[in-house]
GROMACS .gro file of C-alpha atoms in nm:
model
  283
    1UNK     CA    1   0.000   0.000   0.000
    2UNK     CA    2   0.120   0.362  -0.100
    3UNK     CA    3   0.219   0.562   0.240
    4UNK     CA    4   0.075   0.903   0.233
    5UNK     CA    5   0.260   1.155   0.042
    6UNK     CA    6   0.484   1.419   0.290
    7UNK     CA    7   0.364   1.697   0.070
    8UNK     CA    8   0.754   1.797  -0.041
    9UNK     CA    9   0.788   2.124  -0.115
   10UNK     CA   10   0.964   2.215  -0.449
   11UNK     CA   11   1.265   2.322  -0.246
   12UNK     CA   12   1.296   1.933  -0.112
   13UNK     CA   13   1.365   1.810  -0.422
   14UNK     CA   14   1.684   1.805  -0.553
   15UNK     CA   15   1.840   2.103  -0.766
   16UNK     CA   16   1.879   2.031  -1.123
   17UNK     CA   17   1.895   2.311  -1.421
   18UNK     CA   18   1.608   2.394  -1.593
   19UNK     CA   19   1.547   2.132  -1.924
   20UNK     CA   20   1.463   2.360  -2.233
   21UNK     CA   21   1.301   2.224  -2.532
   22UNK     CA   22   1.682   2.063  -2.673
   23UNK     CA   23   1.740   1.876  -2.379
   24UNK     CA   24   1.770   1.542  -2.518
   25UNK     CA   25   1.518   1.433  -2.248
   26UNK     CA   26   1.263   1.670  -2.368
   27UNK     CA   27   1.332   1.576  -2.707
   28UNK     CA   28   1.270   1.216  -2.654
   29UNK     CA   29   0.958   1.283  -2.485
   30UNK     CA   30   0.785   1.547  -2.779
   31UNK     CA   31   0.833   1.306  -2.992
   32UNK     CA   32   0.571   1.097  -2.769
   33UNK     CA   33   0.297   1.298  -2.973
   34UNK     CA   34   0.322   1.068  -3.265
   35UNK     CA   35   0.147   0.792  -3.254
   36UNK     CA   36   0.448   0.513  -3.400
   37UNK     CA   37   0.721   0.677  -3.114
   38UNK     CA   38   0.413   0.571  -2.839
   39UNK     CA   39   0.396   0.247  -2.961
   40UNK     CA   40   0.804   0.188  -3.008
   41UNK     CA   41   0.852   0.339  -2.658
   42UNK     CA   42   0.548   0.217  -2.500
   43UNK     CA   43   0.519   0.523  -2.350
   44UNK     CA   44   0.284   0.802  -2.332
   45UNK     CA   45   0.247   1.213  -2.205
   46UNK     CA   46  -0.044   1.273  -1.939
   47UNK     CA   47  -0.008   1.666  -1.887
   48UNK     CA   48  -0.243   1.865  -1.627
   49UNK     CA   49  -0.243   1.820  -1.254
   50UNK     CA   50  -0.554   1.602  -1.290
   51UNK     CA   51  -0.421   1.357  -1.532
   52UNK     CA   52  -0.093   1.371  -1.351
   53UNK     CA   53  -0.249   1.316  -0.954
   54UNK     CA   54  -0.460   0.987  -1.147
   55UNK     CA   55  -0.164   0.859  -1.309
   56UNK     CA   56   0.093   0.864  -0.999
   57UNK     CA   57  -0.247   0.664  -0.800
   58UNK     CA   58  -0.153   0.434  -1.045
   59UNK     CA   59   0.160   0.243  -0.872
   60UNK     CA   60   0.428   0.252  -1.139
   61UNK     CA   61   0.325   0.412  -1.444
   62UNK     CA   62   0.476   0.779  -1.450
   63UNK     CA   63   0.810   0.738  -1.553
   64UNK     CA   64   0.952   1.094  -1.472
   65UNK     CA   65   0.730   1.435  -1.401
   66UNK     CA   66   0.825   1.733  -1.603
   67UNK     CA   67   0.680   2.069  -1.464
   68UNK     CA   68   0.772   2.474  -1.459
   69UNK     CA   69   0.906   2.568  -1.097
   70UNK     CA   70   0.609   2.764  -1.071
   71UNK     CA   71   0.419   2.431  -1.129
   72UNK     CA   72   0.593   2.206  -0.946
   73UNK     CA   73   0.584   2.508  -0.640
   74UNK     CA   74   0.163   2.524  -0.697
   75UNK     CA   75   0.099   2.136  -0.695
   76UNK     CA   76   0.361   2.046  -0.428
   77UNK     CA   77   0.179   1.760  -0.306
   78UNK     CA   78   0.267   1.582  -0.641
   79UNK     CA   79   0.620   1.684  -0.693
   80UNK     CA   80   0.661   1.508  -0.315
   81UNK     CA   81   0.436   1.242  -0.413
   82UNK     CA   82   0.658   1.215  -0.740
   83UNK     CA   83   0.946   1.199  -0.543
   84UNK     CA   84   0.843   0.975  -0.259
   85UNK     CA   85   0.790   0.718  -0.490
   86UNK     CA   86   1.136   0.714  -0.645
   87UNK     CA   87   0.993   0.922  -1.009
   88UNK     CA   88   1.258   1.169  -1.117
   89UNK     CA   89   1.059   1.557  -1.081
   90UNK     CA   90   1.259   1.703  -1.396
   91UNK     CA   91   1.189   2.123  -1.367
   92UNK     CA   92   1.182   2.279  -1.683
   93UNK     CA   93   1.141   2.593  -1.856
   94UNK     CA   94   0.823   2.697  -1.971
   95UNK     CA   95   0.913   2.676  -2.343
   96UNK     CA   96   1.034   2.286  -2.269
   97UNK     CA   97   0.685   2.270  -2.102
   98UNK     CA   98   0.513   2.419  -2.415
   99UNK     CA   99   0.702   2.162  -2.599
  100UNK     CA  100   0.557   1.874  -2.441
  101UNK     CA  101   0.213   1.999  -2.467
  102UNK     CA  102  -0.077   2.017  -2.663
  103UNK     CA  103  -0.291   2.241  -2.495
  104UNK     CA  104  -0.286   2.653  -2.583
  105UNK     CA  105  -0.306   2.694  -2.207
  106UNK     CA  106  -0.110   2.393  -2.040
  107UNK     CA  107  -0.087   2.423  -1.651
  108UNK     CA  108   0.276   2.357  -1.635
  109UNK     CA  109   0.268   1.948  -1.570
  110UNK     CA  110   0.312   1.652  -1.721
  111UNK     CA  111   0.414   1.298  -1.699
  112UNK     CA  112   0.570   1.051  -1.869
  113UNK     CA  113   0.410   0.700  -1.829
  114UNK     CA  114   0.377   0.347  -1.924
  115UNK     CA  115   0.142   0.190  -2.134
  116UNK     CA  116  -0.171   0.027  -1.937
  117UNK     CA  117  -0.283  -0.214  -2.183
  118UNK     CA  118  -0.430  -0.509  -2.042
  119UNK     CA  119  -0.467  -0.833  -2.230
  120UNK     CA  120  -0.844  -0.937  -2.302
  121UNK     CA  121  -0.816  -1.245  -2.177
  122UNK     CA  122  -0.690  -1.088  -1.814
  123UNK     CA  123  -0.957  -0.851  -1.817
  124UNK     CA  124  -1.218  -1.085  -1.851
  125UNK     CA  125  -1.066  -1.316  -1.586
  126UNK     CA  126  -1.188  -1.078  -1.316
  127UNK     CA  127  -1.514  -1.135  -1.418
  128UNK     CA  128  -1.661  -0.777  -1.552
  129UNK     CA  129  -2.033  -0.687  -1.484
  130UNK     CA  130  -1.995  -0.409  -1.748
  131UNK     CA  131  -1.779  -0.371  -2.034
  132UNK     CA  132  -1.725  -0.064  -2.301
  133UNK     CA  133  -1.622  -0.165  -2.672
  134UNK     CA  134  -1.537   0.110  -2.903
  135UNK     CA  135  -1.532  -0.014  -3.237
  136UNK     CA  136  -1.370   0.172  -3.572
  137UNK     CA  137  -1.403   0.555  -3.296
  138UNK     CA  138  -1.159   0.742  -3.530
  139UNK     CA  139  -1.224   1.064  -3.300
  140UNK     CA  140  -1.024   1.121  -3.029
  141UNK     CA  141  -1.221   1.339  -2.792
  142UNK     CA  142  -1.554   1.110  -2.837
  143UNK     CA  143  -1.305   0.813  -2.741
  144UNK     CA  144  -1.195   0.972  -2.424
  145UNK     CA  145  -1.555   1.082  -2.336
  146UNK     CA  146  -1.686   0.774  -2.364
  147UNK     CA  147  -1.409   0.598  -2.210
  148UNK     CA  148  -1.456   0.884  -1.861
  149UNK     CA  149  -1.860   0.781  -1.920
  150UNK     CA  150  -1.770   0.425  -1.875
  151UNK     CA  151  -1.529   0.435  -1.567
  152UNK     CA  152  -1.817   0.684  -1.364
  153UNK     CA  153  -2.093   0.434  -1.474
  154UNK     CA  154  -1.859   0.172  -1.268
  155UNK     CA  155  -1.767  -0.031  -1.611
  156UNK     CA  156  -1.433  -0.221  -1.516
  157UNK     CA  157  -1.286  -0.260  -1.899
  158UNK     CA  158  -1.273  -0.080  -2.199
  159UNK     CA  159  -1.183  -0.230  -2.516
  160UNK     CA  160  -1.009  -0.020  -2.802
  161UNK     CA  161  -1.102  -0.244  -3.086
  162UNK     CA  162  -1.011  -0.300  -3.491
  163UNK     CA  163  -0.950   0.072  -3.685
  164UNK     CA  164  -1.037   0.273  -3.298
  165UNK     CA  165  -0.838   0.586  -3.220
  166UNK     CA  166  -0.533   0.524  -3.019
  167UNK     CA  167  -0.657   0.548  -2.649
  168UNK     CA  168  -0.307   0.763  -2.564
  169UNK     CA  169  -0.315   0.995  -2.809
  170UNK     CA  170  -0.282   1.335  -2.626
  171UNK     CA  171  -0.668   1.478  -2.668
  172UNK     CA  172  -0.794   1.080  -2.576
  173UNK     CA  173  -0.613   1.106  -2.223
  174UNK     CA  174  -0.754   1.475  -2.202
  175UNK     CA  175  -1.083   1.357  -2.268
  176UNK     CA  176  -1.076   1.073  -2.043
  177UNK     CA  177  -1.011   1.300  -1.736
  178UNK     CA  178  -0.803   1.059  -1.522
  179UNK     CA  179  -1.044   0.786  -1.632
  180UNK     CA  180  -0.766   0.639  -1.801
  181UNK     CA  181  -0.609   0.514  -1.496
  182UNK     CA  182  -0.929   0.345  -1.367
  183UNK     CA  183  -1.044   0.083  -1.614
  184UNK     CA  184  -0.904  -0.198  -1.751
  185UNK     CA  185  -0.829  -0.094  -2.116
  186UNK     CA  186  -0.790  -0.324  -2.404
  187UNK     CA  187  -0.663  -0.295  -2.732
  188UNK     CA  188  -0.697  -0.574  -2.996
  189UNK     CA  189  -0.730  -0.580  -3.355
  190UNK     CA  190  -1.015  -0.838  -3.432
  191UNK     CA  191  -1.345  -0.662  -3.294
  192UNK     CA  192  -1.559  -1.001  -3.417
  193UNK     CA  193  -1.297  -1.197  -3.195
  194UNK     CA  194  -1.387  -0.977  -2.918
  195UNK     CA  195  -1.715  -1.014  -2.901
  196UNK     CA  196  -1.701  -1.382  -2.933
  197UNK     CA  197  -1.462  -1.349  -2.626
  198UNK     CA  198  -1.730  -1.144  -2.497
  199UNK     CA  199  -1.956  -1.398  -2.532
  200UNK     CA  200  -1.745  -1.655  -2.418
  201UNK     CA  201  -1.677  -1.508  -2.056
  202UNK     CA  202  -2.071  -1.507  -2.028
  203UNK     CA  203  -2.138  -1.152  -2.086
  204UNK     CA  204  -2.423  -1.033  -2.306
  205UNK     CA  205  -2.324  -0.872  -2.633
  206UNK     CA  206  -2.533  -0.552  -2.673
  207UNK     CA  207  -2.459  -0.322  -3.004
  208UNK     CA  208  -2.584   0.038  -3.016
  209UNK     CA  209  -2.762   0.150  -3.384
  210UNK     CA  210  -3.034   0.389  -3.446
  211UNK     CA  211  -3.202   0.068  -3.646
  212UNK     CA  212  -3.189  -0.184  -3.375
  213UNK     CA  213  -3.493  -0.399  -3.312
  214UNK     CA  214  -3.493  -0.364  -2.964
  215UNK     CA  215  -3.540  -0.058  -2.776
  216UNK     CA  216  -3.366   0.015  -2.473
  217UNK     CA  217  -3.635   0.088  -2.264
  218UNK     CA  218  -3.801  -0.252  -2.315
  219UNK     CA  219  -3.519  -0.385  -2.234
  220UNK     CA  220  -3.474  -0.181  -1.923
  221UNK     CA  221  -3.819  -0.287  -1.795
  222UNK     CA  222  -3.789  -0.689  -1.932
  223UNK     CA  223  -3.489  -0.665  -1.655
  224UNK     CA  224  -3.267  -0.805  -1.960
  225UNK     CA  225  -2.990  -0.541  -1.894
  226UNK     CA  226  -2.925  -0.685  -1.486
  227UNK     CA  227  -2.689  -0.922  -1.624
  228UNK     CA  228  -2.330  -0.905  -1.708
  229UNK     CA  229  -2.342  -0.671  -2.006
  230UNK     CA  230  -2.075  -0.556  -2.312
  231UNK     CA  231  -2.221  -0.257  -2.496
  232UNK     CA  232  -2.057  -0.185  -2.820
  233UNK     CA  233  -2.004   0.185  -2.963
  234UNK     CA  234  -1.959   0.246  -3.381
  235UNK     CA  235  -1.775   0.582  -3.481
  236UNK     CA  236  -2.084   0.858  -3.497
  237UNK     CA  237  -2.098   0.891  -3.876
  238UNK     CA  238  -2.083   0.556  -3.956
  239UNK     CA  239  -2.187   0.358  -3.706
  240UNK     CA  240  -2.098  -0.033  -3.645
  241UNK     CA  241  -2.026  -0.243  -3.937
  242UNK     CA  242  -2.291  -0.500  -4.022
  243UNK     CA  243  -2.085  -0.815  -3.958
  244UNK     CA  244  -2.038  -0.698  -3.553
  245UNK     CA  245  -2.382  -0.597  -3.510
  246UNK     CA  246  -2.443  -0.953  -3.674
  247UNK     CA  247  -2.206  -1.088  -3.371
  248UNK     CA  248  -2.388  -0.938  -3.103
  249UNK     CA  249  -2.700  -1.081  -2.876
  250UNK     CA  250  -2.909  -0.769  -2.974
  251UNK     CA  251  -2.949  -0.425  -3.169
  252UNK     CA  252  -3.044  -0.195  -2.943
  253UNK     CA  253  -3.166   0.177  -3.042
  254UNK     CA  254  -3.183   0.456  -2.830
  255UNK     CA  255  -3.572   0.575  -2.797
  256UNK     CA  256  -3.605   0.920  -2.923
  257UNK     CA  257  -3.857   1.067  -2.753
  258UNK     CA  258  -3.881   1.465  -2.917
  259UNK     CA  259  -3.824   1.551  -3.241
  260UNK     CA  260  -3.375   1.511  -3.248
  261UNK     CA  261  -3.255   1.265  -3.527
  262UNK     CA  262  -3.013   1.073  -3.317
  263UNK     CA  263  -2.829   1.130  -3.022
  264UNK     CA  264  -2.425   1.183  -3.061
  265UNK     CA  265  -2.192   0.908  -2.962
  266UNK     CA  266  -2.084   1.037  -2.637
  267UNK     CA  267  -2.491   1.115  -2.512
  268UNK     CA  268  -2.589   0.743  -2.641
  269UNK     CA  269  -2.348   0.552  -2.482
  270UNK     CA  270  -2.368   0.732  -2.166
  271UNK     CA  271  -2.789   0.661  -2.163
  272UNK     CA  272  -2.661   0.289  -2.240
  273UNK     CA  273  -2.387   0.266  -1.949
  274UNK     CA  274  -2.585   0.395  -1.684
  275UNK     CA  275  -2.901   0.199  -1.765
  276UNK     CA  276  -2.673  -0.084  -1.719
  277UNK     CA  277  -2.572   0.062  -1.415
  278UNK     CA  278  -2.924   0.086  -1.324
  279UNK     CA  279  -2.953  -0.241  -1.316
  280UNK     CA  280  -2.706  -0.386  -1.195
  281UNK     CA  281  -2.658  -0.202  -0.900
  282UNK     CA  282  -2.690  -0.381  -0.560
  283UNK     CA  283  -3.037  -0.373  -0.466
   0.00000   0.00000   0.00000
């Protein structure tokens, strides 16, 4: 178990001169915002004090903290709990800091982690009662948001799946707000596989289109969603391919009460998630 943070100070940690953005370091670590350098290093950025507090809960994934003195100085409780934990606290200057982010307005953190990935077959060993798939999500901020909706609708996996956006590109970790660090998250290339996987471990296969032949609702009141459930998500213009809807137990639509076309991505699968919730909460 983590021991409580000592709150360091800046001043406690040890002196170093400021990186600038040609500090070989810093270098390395820009060049984290392309997608092929993540997946050679197996390494990602997490910038903000929010994405940074999640990620050091996370035992051993931040792999150094970069931050402005004035940063580091503001959010000394995780410079010390940087520190306590043996993670080099790097200060550097605010155009090194600029450097590593992608935000116009970046509040002077970030950290260099890990990869989380978590094999399929490990996630569904600890028996999931709700489970995310995002299939062929090219969009980065919808991935994140639904990814956030999942973890506060108490989902314990996520699965990236086939053509989906790379869940640590910089605007999906943004997006995610910390959620990131809570869920089990997946990545695997065969999203038919996955569902038969799905399947396999007992859960029921549910996949969201605005032509399914079952509406939530009924479902909702049949009691059908208060078992072990996978809900799977198609990017928002295009929706799920026709083969994995084919895979899954049921086509569920979204009831559209007023006079809206459809619902965006983000706003159906958080109706989805937390009717699932709904029912499988503890009664």
């Amino acid at each position: 178990m983590r021991s409580p943070s000592r709150g360091r100070r800046l001043d406690d940690v040890p002196e170093a001169p400021l990186f600038t953005p040609r500090t070989p370091r810093i270098v390395a670590a820009r060049r984290l915002h392309r997608r092929r350098d993540r997946e050679t290093a197996g390494r990602f950025l997490a910038e903000g004090p929010q994405a940074v507090r999640e990620a050091l809960a996370a035992d051993g994934v931040v792999t150094e903290l970069f931050g402005t003195p004035a940063a580091l100085d503001r959010y000394a409780d995780l410079a010390g709990r940087a520190a306590d934990d043996g993670v080099p606290v790097s200060p550097v200057t605010d155009d090194a800091l600029a450097a590593l982010a992608e935000t116009v307005a970046p509040q002077g953190l970030v950290a260099l982690c890990r990869h989380l990935d978590v094999p399929l077959a490990t996630a569904l060993d600890g028996a999931p009662r709700l489970v995310a798939v995002l299939a062929g999500i090219r969009d980065p901020g919808n991935a994140g948001t639904v990814l956030r909706t999942a973890d506060a609708a108490g989902a314990q996996a996520v699965v990236f799946a086939g053509e989906t956006v790379d869940p640590y590109n910089g605007k999906c970790v943004r997006s995610s707000a910390g959620s990131l660090f809570h869920v089990d998250v997946v990545r695997a290339a065969d999203p038919v596989e996955v569902v038969a996987a799905l399947r396999a471990a007992g859960l029921t296969v549910l996949a969201t289109t605005g032509y399914g032949d079952r509406d939530l609702d009924d479902l909702a009141d049949e009691g059908a969603l208060a078992t072990p459930t996978a809900w799977l998500f198609g990017a928002e213009a295009h929706g799920l391919p026709e083969e994995l809807t084919a895979a899954a137990d049921a086509r569920v639509r979204v009831p559209l009460h007023g006079r809206a076309e459809s619902l965006n991505l983000a706003a159906a699968a958080a109706v989805c998630l937390y009717a699932s919730a709904r029912a499988l909460r503890p009664r």
